[in-house]
Coordinates of C-alpha atoms in Angstrom, one line a residue:
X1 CA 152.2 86.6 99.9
X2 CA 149.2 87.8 101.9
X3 CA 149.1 85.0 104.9
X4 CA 145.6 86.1 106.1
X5 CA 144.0 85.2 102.7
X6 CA 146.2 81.7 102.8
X7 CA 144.8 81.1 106.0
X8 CA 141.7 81.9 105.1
X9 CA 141.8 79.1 101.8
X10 CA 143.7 77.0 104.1
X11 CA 141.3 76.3 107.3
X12 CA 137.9 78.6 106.2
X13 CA 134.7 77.2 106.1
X14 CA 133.2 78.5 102.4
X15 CA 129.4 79.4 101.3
X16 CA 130.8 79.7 97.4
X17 CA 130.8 78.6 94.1
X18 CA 134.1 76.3 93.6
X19 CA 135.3 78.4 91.2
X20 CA 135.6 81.2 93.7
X21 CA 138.0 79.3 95.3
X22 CA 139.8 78.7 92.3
X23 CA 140.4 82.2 91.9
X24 CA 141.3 83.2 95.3
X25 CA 144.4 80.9 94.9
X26 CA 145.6 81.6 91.5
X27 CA 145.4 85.3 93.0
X28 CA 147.5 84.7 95.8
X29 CA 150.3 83.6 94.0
X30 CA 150.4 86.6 91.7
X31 CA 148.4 89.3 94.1
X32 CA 150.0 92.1 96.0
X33 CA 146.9 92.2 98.4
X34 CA 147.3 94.0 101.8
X35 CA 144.7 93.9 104.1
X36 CA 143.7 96.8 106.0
X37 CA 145.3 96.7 109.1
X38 CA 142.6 99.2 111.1
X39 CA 139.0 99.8 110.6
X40 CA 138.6 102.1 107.6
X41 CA 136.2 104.9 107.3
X42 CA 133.2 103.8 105.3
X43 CA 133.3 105.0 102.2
X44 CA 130.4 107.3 100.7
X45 CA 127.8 105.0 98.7
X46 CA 126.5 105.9 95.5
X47 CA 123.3 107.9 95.6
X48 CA 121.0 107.9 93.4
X49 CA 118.0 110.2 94.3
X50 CA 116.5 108.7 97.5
X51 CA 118.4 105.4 96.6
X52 CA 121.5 104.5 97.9
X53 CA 124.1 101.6 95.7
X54 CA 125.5 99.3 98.1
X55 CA 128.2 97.0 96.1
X56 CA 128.4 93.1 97.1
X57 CA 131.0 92.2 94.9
X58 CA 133.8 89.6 94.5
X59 CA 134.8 86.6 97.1
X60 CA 132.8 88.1 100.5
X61 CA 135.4 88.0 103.4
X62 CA 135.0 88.3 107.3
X63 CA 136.5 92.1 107.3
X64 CA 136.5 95.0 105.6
X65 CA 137.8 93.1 102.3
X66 CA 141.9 93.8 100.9
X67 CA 142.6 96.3 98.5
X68 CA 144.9 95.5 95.9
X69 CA 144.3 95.3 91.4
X70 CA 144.0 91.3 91.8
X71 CA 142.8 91.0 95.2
X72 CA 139.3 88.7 94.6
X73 CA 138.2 89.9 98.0
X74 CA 137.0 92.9 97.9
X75 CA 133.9 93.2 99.5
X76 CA 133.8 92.7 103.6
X77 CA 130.8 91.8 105.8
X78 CA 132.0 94.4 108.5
X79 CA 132.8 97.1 106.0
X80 CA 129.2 96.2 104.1
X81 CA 127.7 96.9 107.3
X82 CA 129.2 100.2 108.2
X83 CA 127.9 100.8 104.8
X84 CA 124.4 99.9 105.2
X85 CA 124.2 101.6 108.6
X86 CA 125.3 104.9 107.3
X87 CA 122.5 104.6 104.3
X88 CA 120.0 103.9 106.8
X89 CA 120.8 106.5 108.9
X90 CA 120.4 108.9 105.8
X91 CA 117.4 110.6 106.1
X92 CA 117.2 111.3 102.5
X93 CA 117.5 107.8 101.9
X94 CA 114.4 105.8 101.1
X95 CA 115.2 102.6 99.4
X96 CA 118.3 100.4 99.3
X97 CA 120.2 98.8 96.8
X98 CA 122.2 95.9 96.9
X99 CA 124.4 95.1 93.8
X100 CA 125.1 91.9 93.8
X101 CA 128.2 89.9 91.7
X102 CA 130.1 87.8 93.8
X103 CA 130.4 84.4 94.2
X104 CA 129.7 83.6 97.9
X105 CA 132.5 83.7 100.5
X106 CA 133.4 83.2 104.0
X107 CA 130.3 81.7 106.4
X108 CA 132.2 83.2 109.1
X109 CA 130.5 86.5 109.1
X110 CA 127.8 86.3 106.9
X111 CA 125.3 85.1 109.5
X112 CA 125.6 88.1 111.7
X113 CA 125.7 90.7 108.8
X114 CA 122.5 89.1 107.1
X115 CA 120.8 89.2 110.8
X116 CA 121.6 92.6 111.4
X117 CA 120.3 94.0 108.1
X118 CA 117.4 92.4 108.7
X119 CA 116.5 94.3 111.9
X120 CA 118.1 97.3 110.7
X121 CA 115.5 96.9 107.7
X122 CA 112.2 96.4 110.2
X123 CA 113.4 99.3 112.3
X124 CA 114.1 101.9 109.7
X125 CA 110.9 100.9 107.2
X126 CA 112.8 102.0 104.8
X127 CA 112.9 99.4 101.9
X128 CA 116.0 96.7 100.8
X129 CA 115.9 95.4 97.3
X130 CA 118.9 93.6 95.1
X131 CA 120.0 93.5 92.2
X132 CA 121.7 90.8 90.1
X133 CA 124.5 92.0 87.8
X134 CA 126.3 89.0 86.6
X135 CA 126.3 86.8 89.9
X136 CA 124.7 86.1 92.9
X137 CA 125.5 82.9 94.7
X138 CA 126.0 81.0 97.9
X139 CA 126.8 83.7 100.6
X140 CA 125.7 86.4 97.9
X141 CA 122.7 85.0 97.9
X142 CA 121.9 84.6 101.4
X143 CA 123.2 88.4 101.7
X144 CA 119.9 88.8 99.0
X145 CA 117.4 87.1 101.3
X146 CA 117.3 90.5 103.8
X147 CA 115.8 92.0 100.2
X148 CA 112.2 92.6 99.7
X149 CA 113.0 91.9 96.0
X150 CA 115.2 90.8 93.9
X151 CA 115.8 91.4 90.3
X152 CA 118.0 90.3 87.8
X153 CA 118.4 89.6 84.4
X154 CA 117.8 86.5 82.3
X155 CA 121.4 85.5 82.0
X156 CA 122.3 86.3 85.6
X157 CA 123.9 83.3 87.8
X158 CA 121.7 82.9 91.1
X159 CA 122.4 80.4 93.3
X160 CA 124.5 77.6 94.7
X161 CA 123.3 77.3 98.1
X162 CA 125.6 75.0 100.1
X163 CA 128.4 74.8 102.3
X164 CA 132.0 73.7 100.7
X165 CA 135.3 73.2 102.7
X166 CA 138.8 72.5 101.3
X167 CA 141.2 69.9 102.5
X168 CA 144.2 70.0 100.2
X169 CA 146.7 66.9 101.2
X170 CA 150.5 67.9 100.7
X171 CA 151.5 64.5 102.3
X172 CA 153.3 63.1 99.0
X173 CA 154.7 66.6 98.5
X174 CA 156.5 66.5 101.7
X175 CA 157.8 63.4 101.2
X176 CA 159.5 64.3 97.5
X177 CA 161.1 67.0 99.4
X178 CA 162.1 64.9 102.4
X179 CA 159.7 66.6 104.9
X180 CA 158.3 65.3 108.0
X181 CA 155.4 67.3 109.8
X182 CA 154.6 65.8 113.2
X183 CA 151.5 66.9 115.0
X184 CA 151.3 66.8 118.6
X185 CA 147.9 67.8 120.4
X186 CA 145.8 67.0 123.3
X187 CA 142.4 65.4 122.5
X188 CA 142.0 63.4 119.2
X189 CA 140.1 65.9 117.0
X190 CA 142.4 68.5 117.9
X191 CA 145.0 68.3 114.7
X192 CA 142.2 66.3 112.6
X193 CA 142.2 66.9 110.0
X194 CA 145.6 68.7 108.9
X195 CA 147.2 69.7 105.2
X196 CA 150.1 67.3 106.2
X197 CA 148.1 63.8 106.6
X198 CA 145.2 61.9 104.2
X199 CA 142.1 62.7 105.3
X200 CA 140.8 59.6 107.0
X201 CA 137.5 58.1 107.3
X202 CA 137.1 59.8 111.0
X203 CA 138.4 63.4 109.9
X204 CA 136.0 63.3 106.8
X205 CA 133.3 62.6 109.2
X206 CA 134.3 65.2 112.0
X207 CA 134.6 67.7 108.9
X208 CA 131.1 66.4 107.3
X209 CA 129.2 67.2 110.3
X210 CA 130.0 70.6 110.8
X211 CA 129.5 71.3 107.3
X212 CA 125.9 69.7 107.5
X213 CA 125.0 71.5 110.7
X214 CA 126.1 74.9 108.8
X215 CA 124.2 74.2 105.7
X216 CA 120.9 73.8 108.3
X217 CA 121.6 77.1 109.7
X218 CA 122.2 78.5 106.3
X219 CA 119.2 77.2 104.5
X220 CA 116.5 77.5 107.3
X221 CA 117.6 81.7 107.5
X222 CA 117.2 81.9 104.1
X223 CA 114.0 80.2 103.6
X224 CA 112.8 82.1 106.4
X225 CA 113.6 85.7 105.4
X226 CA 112.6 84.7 101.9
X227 CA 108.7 83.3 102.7
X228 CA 110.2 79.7 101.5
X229 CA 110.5 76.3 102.5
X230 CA 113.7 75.2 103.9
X231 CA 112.6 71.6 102.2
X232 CA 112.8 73.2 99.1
X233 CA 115.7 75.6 99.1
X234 CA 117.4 72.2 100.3
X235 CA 116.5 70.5 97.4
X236 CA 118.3 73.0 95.1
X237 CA 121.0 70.9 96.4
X238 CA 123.7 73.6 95.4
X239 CA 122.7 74.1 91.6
X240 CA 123.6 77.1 90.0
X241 CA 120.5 78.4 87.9
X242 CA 120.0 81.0 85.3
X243 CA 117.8 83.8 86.7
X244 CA 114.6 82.9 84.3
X245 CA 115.1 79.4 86.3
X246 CA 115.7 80.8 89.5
X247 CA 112.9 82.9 89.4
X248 CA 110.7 79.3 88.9
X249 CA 112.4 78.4 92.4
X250 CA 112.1 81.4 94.2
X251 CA 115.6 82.6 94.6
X252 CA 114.4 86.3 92.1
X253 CA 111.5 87.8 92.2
X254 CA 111.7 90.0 88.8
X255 CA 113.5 89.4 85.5
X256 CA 114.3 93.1 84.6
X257 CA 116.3 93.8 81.1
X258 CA 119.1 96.0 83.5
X259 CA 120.0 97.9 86.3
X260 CA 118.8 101.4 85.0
X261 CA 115.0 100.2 84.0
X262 CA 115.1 99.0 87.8
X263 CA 116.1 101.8 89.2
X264 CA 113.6 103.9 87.1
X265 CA 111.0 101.4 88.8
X266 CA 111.8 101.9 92.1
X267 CA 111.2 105.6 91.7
X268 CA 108.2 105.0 90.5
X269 CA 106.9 103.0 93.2
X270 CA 108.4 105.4 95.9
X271 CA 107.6 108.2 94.5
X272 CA 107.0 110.6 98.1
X273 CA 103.2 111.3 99.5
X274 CA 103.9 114.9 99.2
X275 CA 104.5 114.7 96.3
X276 CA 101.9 112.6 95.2
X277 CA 99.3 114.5 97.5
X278 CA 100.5 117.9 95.8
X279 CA 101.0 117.2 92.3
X280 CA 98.0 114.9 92.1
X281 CA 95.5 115.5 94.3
X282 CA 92.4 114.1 93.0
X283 CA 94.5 110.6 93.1
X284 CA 95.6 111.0 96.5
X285 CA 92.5 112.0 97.5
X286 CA 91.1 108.4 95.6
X287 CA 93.9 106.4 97.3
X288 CA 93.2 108.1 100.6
X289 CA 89.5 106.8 100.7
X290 CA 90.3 103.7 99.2
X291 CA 92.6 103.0 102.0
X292 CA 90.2 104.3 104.4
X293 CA 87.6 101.5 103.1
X294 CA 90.1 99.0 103.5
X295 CA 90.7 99.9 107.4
X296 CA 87.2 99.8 107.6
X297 CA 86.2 96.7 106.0
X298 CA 89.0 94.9 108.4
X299 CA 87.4 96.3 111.3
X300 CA 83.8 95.7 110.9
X301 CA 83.4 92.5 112.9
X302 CA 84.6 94.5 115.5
X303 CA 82.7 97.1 115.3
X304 CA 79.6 95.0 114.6
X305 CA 80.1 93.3 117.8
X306 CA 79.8 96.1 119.6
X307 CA 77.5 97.7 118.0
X308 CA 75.3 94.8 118.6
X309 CA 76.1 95.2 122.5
X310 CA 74.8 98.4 122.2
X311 CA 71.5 97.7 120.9
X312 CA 71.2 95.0 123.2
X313 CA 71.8 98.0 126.2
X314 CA 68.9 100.0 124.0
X315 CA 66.3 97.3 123.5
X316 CA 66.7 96.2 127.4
X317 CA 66.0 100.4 128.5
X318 CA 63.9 101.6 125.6
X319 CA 62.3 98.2 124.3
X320 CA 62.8 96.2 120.8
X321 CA 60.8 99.0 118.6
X322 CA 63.6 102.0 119.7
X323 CA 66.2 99.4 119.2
X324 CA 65.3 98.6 115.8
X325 CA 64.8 102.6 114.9
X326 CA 68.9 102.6 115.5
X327 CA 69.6 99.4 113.9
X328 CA 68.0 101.6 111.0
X329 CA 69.7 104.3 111.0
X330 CA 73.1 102.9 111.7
X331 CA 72.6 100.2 108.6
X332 CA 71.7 103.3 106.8
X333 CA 75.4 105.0 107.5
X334 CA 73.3 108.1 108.6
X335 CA 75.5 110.6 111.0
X336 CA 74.4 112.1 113.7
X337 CA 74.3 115.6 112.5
X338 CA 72.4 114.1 109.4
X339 CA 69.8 112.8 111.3
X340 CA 69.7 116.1 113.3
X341 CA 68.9 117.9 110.2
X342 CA 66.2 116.0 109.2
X343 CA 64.3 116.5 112.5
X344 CA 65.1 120.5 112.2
X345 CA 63.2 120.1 109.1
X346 CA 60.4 118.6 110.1
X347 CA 61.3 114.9 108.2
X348 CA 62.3 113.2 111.5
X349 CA 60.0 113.3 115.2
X350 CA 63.0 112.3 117.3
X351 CA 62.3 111.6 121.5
X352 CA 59.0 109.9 122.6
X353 CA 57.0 107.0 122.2
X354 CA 54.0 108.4 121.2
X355 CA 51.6 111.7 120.8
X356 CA 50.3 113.3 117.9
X357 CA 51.7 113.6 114.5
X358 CA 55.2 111.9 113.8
X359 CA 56.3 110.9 117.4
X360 CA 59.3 107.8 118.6
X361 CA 61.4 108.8 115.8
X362 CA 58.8 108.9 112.9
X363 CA 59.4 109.3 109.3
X364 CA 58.0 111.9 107.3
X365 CA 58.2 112.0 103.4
X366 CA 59.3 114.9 102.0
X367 CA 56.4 116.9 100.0
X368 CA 56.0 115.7 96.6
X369 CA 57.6 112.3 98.0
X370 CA 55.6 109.2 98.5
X371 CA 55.4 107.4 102.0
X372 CA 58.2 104.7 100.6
X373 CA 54.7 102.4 100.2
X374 CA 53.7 103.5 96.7
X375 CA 51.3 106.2 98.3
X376 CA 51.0 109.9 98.7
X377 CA 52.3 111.5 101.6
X378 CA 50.4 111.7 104.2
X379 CA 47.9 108.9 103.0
X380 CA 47.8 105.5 103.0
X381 CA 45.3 102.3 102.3
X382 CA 42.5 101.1 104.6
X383 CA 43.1 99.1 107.1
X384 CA 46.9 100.1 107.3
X385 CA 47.6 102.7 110.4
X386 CA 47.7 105.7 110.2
X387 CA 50.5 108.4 110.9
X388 CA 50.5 108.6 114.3
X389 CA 51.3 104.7 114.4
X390 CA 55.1 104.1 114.9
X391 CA 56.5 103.1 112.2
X392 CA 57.6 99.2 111.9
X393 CA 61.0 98.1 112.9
X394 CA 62.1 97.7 109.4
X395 CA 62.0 101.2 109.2
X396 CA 61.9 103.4 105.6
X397 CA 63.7 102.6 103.0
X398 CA 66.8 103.9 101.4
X399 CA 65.6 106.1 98.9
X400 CA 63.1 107.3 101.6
X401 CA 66.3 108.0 103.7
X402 CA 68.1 110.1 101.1
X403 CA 65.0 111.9 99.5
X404 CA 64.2 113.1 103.3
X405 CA 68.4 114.1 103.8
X406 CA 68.6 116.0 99.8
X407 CA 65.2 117.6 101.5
X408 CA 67.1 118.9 104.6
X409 CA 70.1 119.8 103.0
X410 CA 70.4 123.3 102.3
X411 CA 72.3 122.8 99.8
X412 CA 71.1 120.2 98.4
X413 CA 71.5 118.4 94.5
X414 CA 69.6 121.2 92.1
X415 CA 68.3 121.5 88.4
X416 CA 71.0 120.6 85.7
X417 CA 72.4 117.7 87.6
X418 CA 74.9 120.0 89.6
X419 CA 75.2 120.3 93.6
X420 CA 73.5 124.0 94.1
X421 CA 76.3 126.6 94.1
X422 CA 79.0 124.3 93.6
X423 CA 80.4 126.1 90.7
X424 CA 79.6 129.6 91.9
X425 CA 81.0 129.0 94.8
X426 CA 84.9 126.7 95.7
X427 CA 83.7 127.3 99.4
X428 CA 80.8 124.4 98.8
X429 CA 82.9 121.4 97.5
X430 CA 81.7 119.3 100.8
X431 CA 78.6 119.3 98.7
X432 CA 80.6 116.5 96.8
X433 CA 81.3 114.1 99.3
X434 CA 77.1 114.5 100.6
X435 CA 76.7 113.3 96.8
X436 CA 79.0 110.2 97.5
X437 CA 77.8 109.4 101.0
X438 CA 74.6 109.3 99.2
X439 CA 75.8 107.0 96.4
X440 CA 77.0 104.9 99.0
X441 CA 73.9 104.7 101.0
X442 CA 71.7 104.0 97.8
X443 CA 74.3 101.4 96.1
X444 CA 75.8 99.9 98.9
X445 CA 79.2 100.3 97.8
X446 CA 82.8 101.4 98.6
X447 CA 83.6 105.0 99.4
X448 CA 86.6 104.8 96.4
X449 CA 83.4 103.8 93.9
X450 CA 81.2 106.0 94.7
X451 CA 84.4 109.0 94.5
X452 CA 84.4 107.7 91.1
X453 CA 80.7 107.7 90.1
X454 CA 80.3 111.0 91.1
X455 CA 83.7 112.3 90.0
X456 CA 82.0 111.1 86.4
X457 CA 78.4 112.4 87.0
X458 CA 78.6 115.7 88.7
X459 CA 82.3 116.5 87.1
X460 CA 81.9 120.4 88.4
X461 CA 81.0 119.9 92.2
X462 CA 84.2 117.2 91.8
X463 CA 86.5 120.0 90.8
X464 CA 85.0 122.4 93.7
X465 CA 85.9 119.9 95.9
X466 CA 89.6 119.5 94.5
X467 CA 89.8 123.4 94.7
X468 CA 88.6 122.6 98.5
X469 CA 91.4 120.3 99.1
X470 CA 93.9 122.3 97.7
X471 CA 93.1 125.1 99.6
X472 CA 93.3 123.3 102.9
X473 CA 89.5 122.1 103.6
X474 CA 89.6 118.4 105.1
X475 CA 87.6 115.3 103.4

């Protein structure tokens, strides 16, 4: 008989399913189980593409589990480990995949294991799901709370969170056979409670204490790597649920019909960046600004703030009127080689405060424009000042801004709707993004939008600029 598993049934503090217990004795009296008796080599996991199988399965003990056709025990915290360390180390490995069905085991263990994967996890970035395939409960399912999600199907067994401790009384037994066990010990707890005695009031309470402290530590870690309240992972009060009801309490994330369609998932969602990037660039390319918007939308109080500073700095040197000019331009989203261009061309006095024609950053219509105030160029109403009068603080308006920038563009939007010599030439697909700054500037929207309203509108200078990226330019 294997005496480590009777020891382990015997004095063992449990975080599984009653039954599991069950098992493990009927098992010893029939099981030829042999534990290892020196740390194994870990055993290759299953790959699957970038997705390594990890096996939680059976009554979880404190080792590397016993071998043997009846042996319950088969899976080991320590040899789980060595398992997930050599999958994180794999640097073809970008997902993990913990197959759960098991019942729970030892809590001796399970803590340190569950604590370790979890760091592993946020060092590595790589990701840690689970899945369900029959059972996941008790230790199993703390095990599952290091996993970013969880799947499992409807008729999967998920839970049974609680601590559980045997005390098995062979008092009357020893008596029948005319036994007598006397304990001898120094301090009173010491031998209470034994196999060989009733359990008393005091031992029950001695035992109960423990047990409750353990179910603390047991529910607060889970409810903390999970995102939950430990109030109400307590007050699943050891139930055992069916996943479609565990999913209502937070213990699954996904009801999934099996483990392949999961699988076939998870490669979908981690499919590589360059691979994305290479098969699919105009999506990349989307995803890229997209993400770029994001970034910036997070960091515009920031960079408002300062910004604001800035002005401050200008309108203390250069007065309120040059101050207001930037505030402008910088509302506009104008760059600085934009702007530039526009005062090579004549469209834009920049330096000054004064002096003939268009002078302290002065706005010139283009020709054939009007002056943004429903008059020609050039003209305006009586009584209004003239051109040589700075222009308010308010500035032009947008479609003032972009007729002036299409004006100094060289090669700016031409007849037919098309960015001039887009198509005759892949060398011009920057045209594109001047078409979806401009968007931008006239709608006041995102830089993913306007990718799209131009992609639609000017499909032609869209595929230049595909042919652009492809060939190395940079967005």
């Amino acid at each position: 008989m294997p005496f480590r598993m009777l020891e382990l049934l015997k004095t063992e503090i449990w975080a599984a399913a009653p039954s599991a217990l069950d098992a493990l004795a009927s098992a010893l009296r029939h099981s030829a189980a042999v534990p290892s008796s020196q740390t194994p080599d870990p055993e290759p996991f299953t790959r699957s593409g970038g997705i390594a199988l990890l096996p939680v399965t059976g009554t979880l003990s404190p080792d590397y589990g016993y071998a043997g056709a009846f042996a319950p025990l088969r899976t080991g915290y320590k040899g789980l480990r060595d398992q997930f360390d050599l999958a994180m180390e794999d640097p073809g490995i970008h997902t993990l995949l913990l197959c759960f069905n098991s019942p729970g085991g030892t809590v001796q263990g399970c803590k340190e294991l569950v604590d370790h994967m979890a760091s592993a996890k946020t060092a590595s970035g790589k990701r840690v799901v689970g899945y369900v395939d029959g059972a996941c409960m008790s230790a199993a399912m703390w095990l599952s709370a290091v996993c970013d999600e969880v799947a499992a199907p409807a008729t999967a067994l998920v839970g049974s969170i609680g601590i559980l401790q045997v005390h098995a009384d062979w008092s009357r037994f020893n008596e029948k056979t005319g036994i007598t066990f006397s304990y001898l010990s120094a301090g009173s707890f010491k031998a209470l409670p034994n196999t060989d005695s009733p359990l008393n009031d005091t031992g029950r309470a001695y035992v109960q204490e423990r047990l409750d402290r353990m179910y603390g530590i047991f529910t607060e870690s889970y409810a903390s790597l999970r995102g939950l309240s430990p109030e109400n992972i307590r007050a699943t009060d050891g139930r055992i649920y069916l996943a479609e009801d565990g999913l209502k309490e937070g213990l699954v994330d996904r009801i999934t019909p099996g483990l392949e369609p999961f699988m076939a998932a998870l490669r979908e969602e981690n499919m590589d960046v360059n691979k994305l990037k290479a098969e699919h660039p105009a999506l990349y390319a989307q995803i890229k600004a997209e993400g770029g918007d994001a970034v910036r939308a997070e960091l515009a109080p920031t960079i408002s703030a300062a910004g604001e500073d800035i002005l401050s700095m200008v309108a203390m040197v250069a007065g309120p009127e040059a101050s207001g000019k930037i505030r402008t331009l910088q509302g506009l989203g104008l760059k600085a080689d934009q702007i530039k261009a526009m005062a090579d061309a004549g469209l834009l006095a920049l330096g000054g405060t004064g002096g003939a024609g268009a002078q302290g950053g002065q706005w010139n219509a283009p020709a054939g424009q009007g002056n943004g105030q429903g008059h020609p160029a050039g003209s305006q109403p009586s009584g209004q000042a003239n051109a040589q009068t700075p222009a308010p603080a308010t500035g032009p308006t947008a479609a003032e801004i972009l007729a002036a920038l299409q004006a100094a563009t060289p090669s700016g939007v031409a007849a037919g709707g098309q960015p001039a010599g887009a198509a005759a030439q892949p060398g011009g697909w920057p045209d594109f993004l001047a078409l979806v700054e401009g968007h931008m500037a006239a709608k006041a929207c995102s830089k993913g939008e306007a990718m799209r309203e131009m992609q639609a509108k000017y499909p032609e200078a869209h595929k230049a600029y595909i042919l652009g990226l492809q060939k190395g330019g940079a967005a």
